[in-house]
Amino acid sequence: VFACLSSLVKSIIPLFLIILIITSCNEENVKPLDLANQIVAKFESKNSLSYDINYRIKFFNQLDDTTKVSANIDLIRQNNDTIFGGYVWIKSDSMARYYDTRNTYFINHRNQSITKYPKEKPFAITGNTLDETIRIYFLKPRRLINGVTDSTINITLTEDKLNGIDTWKLAYKFDDDQYSSNTWKDIWIEKESNFIPKMRYSSDMQGENQYNQWELSNLTYNDITIDDLKNRFEEIKSNYTIEDYKERSKEELSLLANGVQIPKLTGTRYLDGVEFSLDDYKGKMILLDFWYLDCFPCIKAISHLNEIQSKYKDLVIIGANPFDNNEKGMKRMPNFLSHNPINYPIMFIERTKPKDFKIFAYPSFYLIDKEGKIIHSEIGFSEDATSKIDSLIQINL
């Protein structure tokens, strides 16, 4: 008997070692694309995903504080949906957002009201931090494959543990560009379930950092249906007032007309705090730029405005800033200017003042003639727009 057992043990141990070696080799040989394909296959085999999420973000403009959001999420995949990739229900505090592949609804439980947005304007979700709570690849899983096959991204895959659970850690390292550096993203994937319980993202831009973190829990697949969401919404709707989102008229979205006398504008000059106004430059052509620190198109415009100012000595460019004349803005300004030198005066103005100029988007520009009348106005930045302004300066200066 003992001889038989000894023989059996001898035969089992090599077999066990072989299996262990094969398993170990397989794990060592797992490639990022193999893993991405596994996750995509898992997600595409499921109809719905429900989970709780704790999401946090430190924006570039936040010095020390971090924005935190907790939400309950229900997602139902619809491959033909081009907006989000399926049905979305986000519940956070006293608010909820619901997208039914035709409209988006902003549900305010406090005042029992619902605002309905058409499909092409999903602002109730995309216009706030909650947008990121659904960016966990379930609705559009093939983005994972796009990421790991992007030759511009350095991808590494290592083994890790998260809360005692065996995971893969998929690490993305992005190339630096003109504005951002040290940009990376880490994704943890549970080995057994292929679930993504955590992600992190970080990027530096001009000496400031943005950091994002997603932490998911209480995952359930195929636990909710389209009818469940529809019935939930119908029950709420029966007790709430509902109104359509009202888009601004074309007139509301237009700047002041050419030929109109420019309104009065006063402010204080950075850095010395001296008060000045547009009236100080009577008899001169003025290019007025409404901007602020965290407006990326505003930042892109600065170098072009510097060139225009250097080119036309008789032109006055003024950067009117309504948002950063506060303690946080003043702390950030030296670092900002070290990366974006400005060779024209910065005027800090009252926050309400842009209304007089019908400013609703940044940057916005007014080219003003020597009599104080508007020659041209422009919303947003593009190289074509600044070239057009340059041509008008040559004609009218």
C-alpha atoms as one frame of an Amber mdcrd trajectory, in Angstrom:
protein
   0.000   0.000   0.000   2.748   2.385   1.027   4.601   1.566  -2.193   1.498
   2.389  -4.236   0.971   5.665  -2.357   4.613   6.582  -2.824   4.357   5.883
  -6.541   1.128   7.931  -6.766   2.688  10.892  -4.910   5.710  10.752  -7.178
   3.458  10.891 -10.230   1.227  13.708  -8.806   4.050  16.024  -7.731   5.612
  16.349 -11.215   2.138  16.873 -12.696   1.432  19.598 -10.090   4.763  21.253
 -10.879   4.009  21.165 -14.601   0.594  22.807 -14.052   2.167  25.412 -11.778
   4.873  26.190 -14.312   2.345  26.444 -17.163   0.064  28.709 -15.092   3.024
  30.862 -14.074   4.245  31.114 -17.649   0.769  31.971 -18.869   0.461  34.774
 -16.323   3.933  36.084 -17.149   3.114  35.987 -20.848  -0.177  37.863 -20.614
   0.014  40.892 -22.873  -1.920  44.165 -22.445  -3.897  43.451 -25.630  -4.777
  39.929 -24.412  -6.067  41.387 -21.157  -8.004  44.143 -22.930  -9.668  41.553
 -25.155 -10.652  39.507 -22.087 -12.257  42.539 -20.449 -14.066  43.516 -23.638
 -15.404  39.983 -24.048 -16.585  39.970 -20.422 -18.300  43.366 -20.701 -19.885
  42.591 -24.062 -21.378  39.412 -22.632 -23.289  41.463 -20.048 -26.357  43.644
 -20.612 -26.147  45.882 -17.567 -23.812  46.991 -14.803 -24.727  48.587 -11.470
 -22.185  49.888  -8.961 -21.379  52.488  -6.320 -18.535  54.881  -6.986 -16.394
  57.266  -5.017 -14.817  59.649  -7.469 -12.403  62.428  -6.674 -10.673  65.044
  -8.764  -8.170  67.767  -8.041  -8.412  70.234 -10.889  -5.411  72.164 -12.175
  -6.824  75.317 -10.582  -7.202  73.728  -7.133  -4.207  74.399  -4.922  -4.881
  71.985  -2.050  -8.542  70.980  -2.088 -10.112  68.045  -3.912 -13.638  67.663
  -5.285 -15.304  64.432  -4.133 -18.412  62.767  -5.574 -20.266  59.634  -4.460
 -22.912  58.144  -6.730 -24.986  55.068  -7.522 -24.785  54.105 -11.186 -26.924
  51.936 -13.472 -25.702  51.340 -17.032 -27.396  49.320 -19.781 -25.443  48.788
 -22.978 -26.967  49.706 -26.348 -24.351  49.299 -29.062 -26.150  51.566 -31.528
 -26.205  54.559 -29.171 -23.670  57.174 -30.274 -23.811  59.461 -27.226 -22.905
  57.287 -24.222 -23.278  53.773 -25.591 -26.441  52.958 -23.686 -28.863  53.867
 -20.920 -27.464  55.800 -17.967 -28.871  56.481 -14.513 -26.752  58.465 -12.045
 -28.000  59.151  -8.535 -26.001  61.518  -6.367 -27.263  63.330  -3.272 -30.640
  64.909  -4.066 -30.096  64.875  -7.821 -30.362  62.241 -10.533 -29.486  62.153
 -14.233 -31.206  59.812 -16.641 -30.358  59.174 -20.290 -32.786  56.930 -22.191
 -30.955  57.071 -25.579 -33.427  59.732 -26.775 -33.261  62.454 -24.135 -31.340
  63.356 -21.002 -33.235  64.286 -17.852 -31.938  66.283 -14.910 -34.013  65.292
 -11.870 -33.997  67.623  -8.874 -35.577  65.884  -5.888 -35.380  68.978  -3.729
 -37.827  71.043  -5.735 -39.436  68.043  -7.492 -38.588  69.249 -10.988 -37.242
  67.638 -14.152 -35.447  69.375 -17.011 -35.525  67.534 -20.335 -32.594  67.874
 -22.754 -32.675  66.641 -26.371 -30.339  63.796 -27.314 -27.787  66.039 -29.002
 -27.450  68.181 -25.847 -26.715  65.788 -22.958 -25.533  68.666 -20.751 -27.129
  67.281 -17.584 -24.417  64.598 -17.612 -21.561  65.970 -19.700 -21.639  69.430
 -18.148 -20.429  68.405 -14.685 -18.059  66.185 -12.719 -20.530  63.279 -12.685
 -19.676  62.665 -16.343 -16.531  60.866 -15.179 -18.413  58.440 -12.928 -19.572
  56.444 -15.974 -16.225  56.456 -17.828 -15.275  52.981 -16.627 -15.276  51.258
 -20.077 -18.470  49.200 -19.668 -20.596  51.140 -22.187 -17.746  51.557 -24.661
 -15.329  48.756 -23.783 -13.395  48.821 -27.046 -11.771  52.056 -25.890  -9.539
  49.749 -23.842  -8.297  48.058 -26.997  -7.762  51.437 -28.663  -5.650  52.500
 -25.692  -3.363  49.473 -25.503  -2.791  49.486 -29.276  -1.977  53.201 -29.463
   1.704  53.376 -30.421   2.072  56.832 -28.840   1.330  55.439 -25.357   3.853
  53.445 -23.328   1.973  50.492 -21.778   3.167  48.227 -18.966   1.307  45.351
 -17.300   2.271  44.086 -13.836   0.740  41.943 -11.102  -0.561  43.718  -8.009
  -2.918  43.334  -5.064  -5.838  45.613  -4.228  -7.612  45.144  -0.901  -6.125
  41.659  -0.724  -7.411  40.675  -4.170  -5.058  39.593  -6.982  -5.113  42.128
  -9.792  -3.395  43.200 -12.934  -2.191  46.799 -13.032  -2.347  48.308 -16.511
  -0.190  51.446 -16.608  -0.347  54.059 -19.378   2.424  56.647 -19.797   1.623
  59.412 -22.282   4.120  61.483 -24.225   4.675  65.068 -23.109   3.385  67.802
 -25.385   3.527  71.589 -25.559   1.219  72.024 -22.577   1.143  68.814 -20.501
   3.806  66.556 -19.002   4.151  63.551 -16.689   0.732  62.293 -17.771  -0.181
  58.751 -16.710  -3.136  56.505 -16.011  -3.284  53.297 -13.941  -6.102  50.737
 -14.222  -6.492  47.828 -11.798  -8.224  44.689 -13.128  -9.265  41.833 -10.850
  -7.764  38.611 -12.232 -10.702  36.345 -11.483 -13.586  38.605 -12.539 -11.938
  41.034 -15.017 -13.733  43.778 -13.099 -12.098  47.229 -12.885 -12.351  48.365
  -9.241  -9.975  51.333  -9.412  -8.395  53.808 -11.812  -6.087  56.765 -11.361
  -5.059  59.569 -13.700  -2.564  62.390 -13.275  -1.209  65.154 -15.494   0.956
  68.223 -14.993   0.303  71.365 -16.993   2.479  74.430 -16.657   3.505  73.712
 -13.075   0.034  72.632 -11.892  -1.354  69.124 -11.412  -4.706  67.468 -12.055
  -5.432  64.174 -10.334  -8.437  61.839 -10.805  -9.351  58.665  -8.932 -12.222
  56.212  -9.462 -13.063  53.623  -6.762 -15.920  51.196  -7.525 -17.764  48.797
  -5.228 -20.948  46.678  -4.976 -20.738  45.520  -8.580 -23.669  43.588 -10.043
 -24.133  42.467 -13.654 -27.489  41.964 -15.400 -29.380  43.106 -12.326 -31.441
  45.834 -14.005 -33.423  46.173 -17.237 -34.531  48.995 -19.508 -38.079  48.556
 -18.200 -36.794  48.972 -14.638 -35.315  52.365 -15.505 -38.384  53.418 -17.465
 -40.708  52.475 -14.616 -38.488  54.259 -12.104 -38.585  57.415 -14.190 -42.343
  57.231 -14.811 -42.978  56.975 -11.090 -40.877  60.072 -10.418 -42.319  61.974
 -13.368 -45.885  61.505 -12.149 -45.151  63.652  -9.088 -42.704  66.188 -10.560
 -43.017  69.175 -12.881 -41.167  68.730 -16.176 -39.954  71.386 -18.604 -37.857
  71.423 -21.760 -34.358  72.847 -21.784 -34.516  76.343 -23.237 -31.721  77.171
 -25.614 -30.481  80.722 -25.852 -31.666  82.656 -28.863 -29.272  83.647 -31.631
 -29.481  87.235 -30.418 -28.523  86.198 -26.870 -25.521  84.291 -28.234 -24.249
  87.224 -30.299 -21.696  89.787 -29.200 -22.290  93.519 -29.524 -22.753  94.635
 -33.134 -20.160  96.395 -35.250 -20.478 100.162 -35.126 -21.797 100.158 -31.550
 -19.998 102.340 -29.001 -18.118 100.089 -26.627 -19.439 100.204 -23.023 -17.403
 101.748 -20.225 -14.905  99.398 -18.659 -12.736 100.000 -15.612 -10.537  97.741
 -13.536  -7.252  97.356 -11.720  -3.963  96.483 -13.314  -1.986  93.417 -12.401
   0.517  93.628 -10.589   0.471  97.108  -9.075  -3.310  97.440  -8.569  -3.470
 100.794 -10.345  -6.982 101.667 -11.561  -7.419 102.278 -15.282 -10.135 102.214
 -17.919 -10.698 102.020 -21.654 -11.203 105.803 -21.595  -7.494 106.166 -20.801
  -6.796 105.063 -24.394  -9.073 107.429 -26.301  -7.729 108.071 -29.785  -6.062
 104.632 -29.944  -7.205 101.372 -31.473  -7.890  98.734 -28.795  -8.028  94.948
 -28.934  -9.983  93.809 -25.871  -9.555  90.168 -24.831 -11.892  88.632 -22.225
 -10.043  85.697 -20.668  -9.213  83.792 -17.432  -6.512  81.449 -16.146  -8.256
  78.082 -16.607  -9.495  78.744 -20.114  -7.306  76.580 -22.360  -8.281  78.400
 -25.605  -7.419  81.650 -23.802  -3.959  80.272 -23.068  -3.455  79.271 -26.707
  -4.392  82.799 -27.805  -1.780  84.539 -25.641   1.247  83.937 -27.866  -0.677
  85.230 -30.898  -1.775  88.334 -29.014   1.842  88.913 -27.947   2.882  88.805
 -31.614   0.162  91.260 -32.595   1.141  93.637 -29.788   4.815  93.487 -30.813
   3.877  94.087 -34.451   1.643  97.133 -33.868   3.101  99.580 -31.363   0.151
 101.997 -31.721  -2.343  99.260 -30.870  -3.430  98.737 -27.256  -4.225  95.160
 -26.216  -5.952  94.684 -22.863  -6.588  91.312 -21.248  -9.800  91.718 -19.213
 -10.053  89.028 -16.518 -13.228  88.805 -14.385 -12.450  85.642 -12.382  -8.929
  85.615 -10.961  -8.779  88.774  -8.857  -8.840  86.768  -5.623  -6.369  85.125
  -3.259  -6.186  81.854  -5.188  -5.825  83.607  -8.537  -3.090  85.886  -7.240
  -1.145  82.906  -5.880  -1.343  81.159  -9.244  -0.586  84.181 -11.429   3.255
  84.219 -11.122   3.519  80.546 -12.136   1.010  81.091 -14.950   2.935  84.057
 -16.356   6.239  82.185 -16.130   4.783  79.696 -18.629   2.665  82.208 -20.574
   4.416  85.595 -20.660   2.012  88.424 -21.526   3.390  91.657 -23.027   0.175
  93.677 -22.706  -1.664  94.904 -19.580  -3.946  92.579 -17.602  -7.081  94.304
 -16.278  -8.978  92.671 -13.429 -12.646  93.578 -13.750 -15.820  92.899 -11.741
 -17.434  89.496 -12.368 -20.690  91.057 -13.506 -19.061  93.357 -16.037 -18.852
  90.874 -18.978 -22.675  90.979 -19.154 -22.443  94.548 -20.441 -20.395  93.199
 -23.338 -22.640  90.148 -23.918 -19.778  87.817 -23.068 -20.938  84.208 -22.594
 -17.849  82.307 -23.786 -14.093  82.711 -23.410 -12.006  83.998 -24.929 -14.025
  86.721 -26.642 -12.466  89.634 -28.493 -13.500  93.150 -29.478 -11.488  95.236
 -31.911 -12.319  98.886 -31.173 -11.500 101.881 -33.392 -10.022 105.206 -32.285
 -13.512 106.636 -31.692 -14.431 103.790 -29.342 -16.689 101.968 -31.806 -16.613
  98.237 -32.453 -14.932  97.214 -35.701 -15.035  93.468 -35.183 -15.922  90.866
 -32.538 -14.885  87.239 -32.222 -15.931  84.352 -29.953 -13.301  81.709 -29.227
  -9.750  81.280 -30.425  -8.413  79.995 -33.717  -5.403  80.949 -35.791  -7.762
  81.973 -38.593  -9.584  84.314 -36.200  -6.392  86.032 -35.060  -5.235  86.328
 -38.693  -8.526  88.046 -39.521  -8.081  90.426 -36.575  -4.518  91.128 -37.735
  -5.791  92.027 -41.230  -8.447  94.345 -39.808  -5.845  96.096 -37.664  -3.708
  96.742 -40.744  -6.684  98.214 -42.592  -7.962 100.418 -39.768  -4.870 101.444
 -37.819
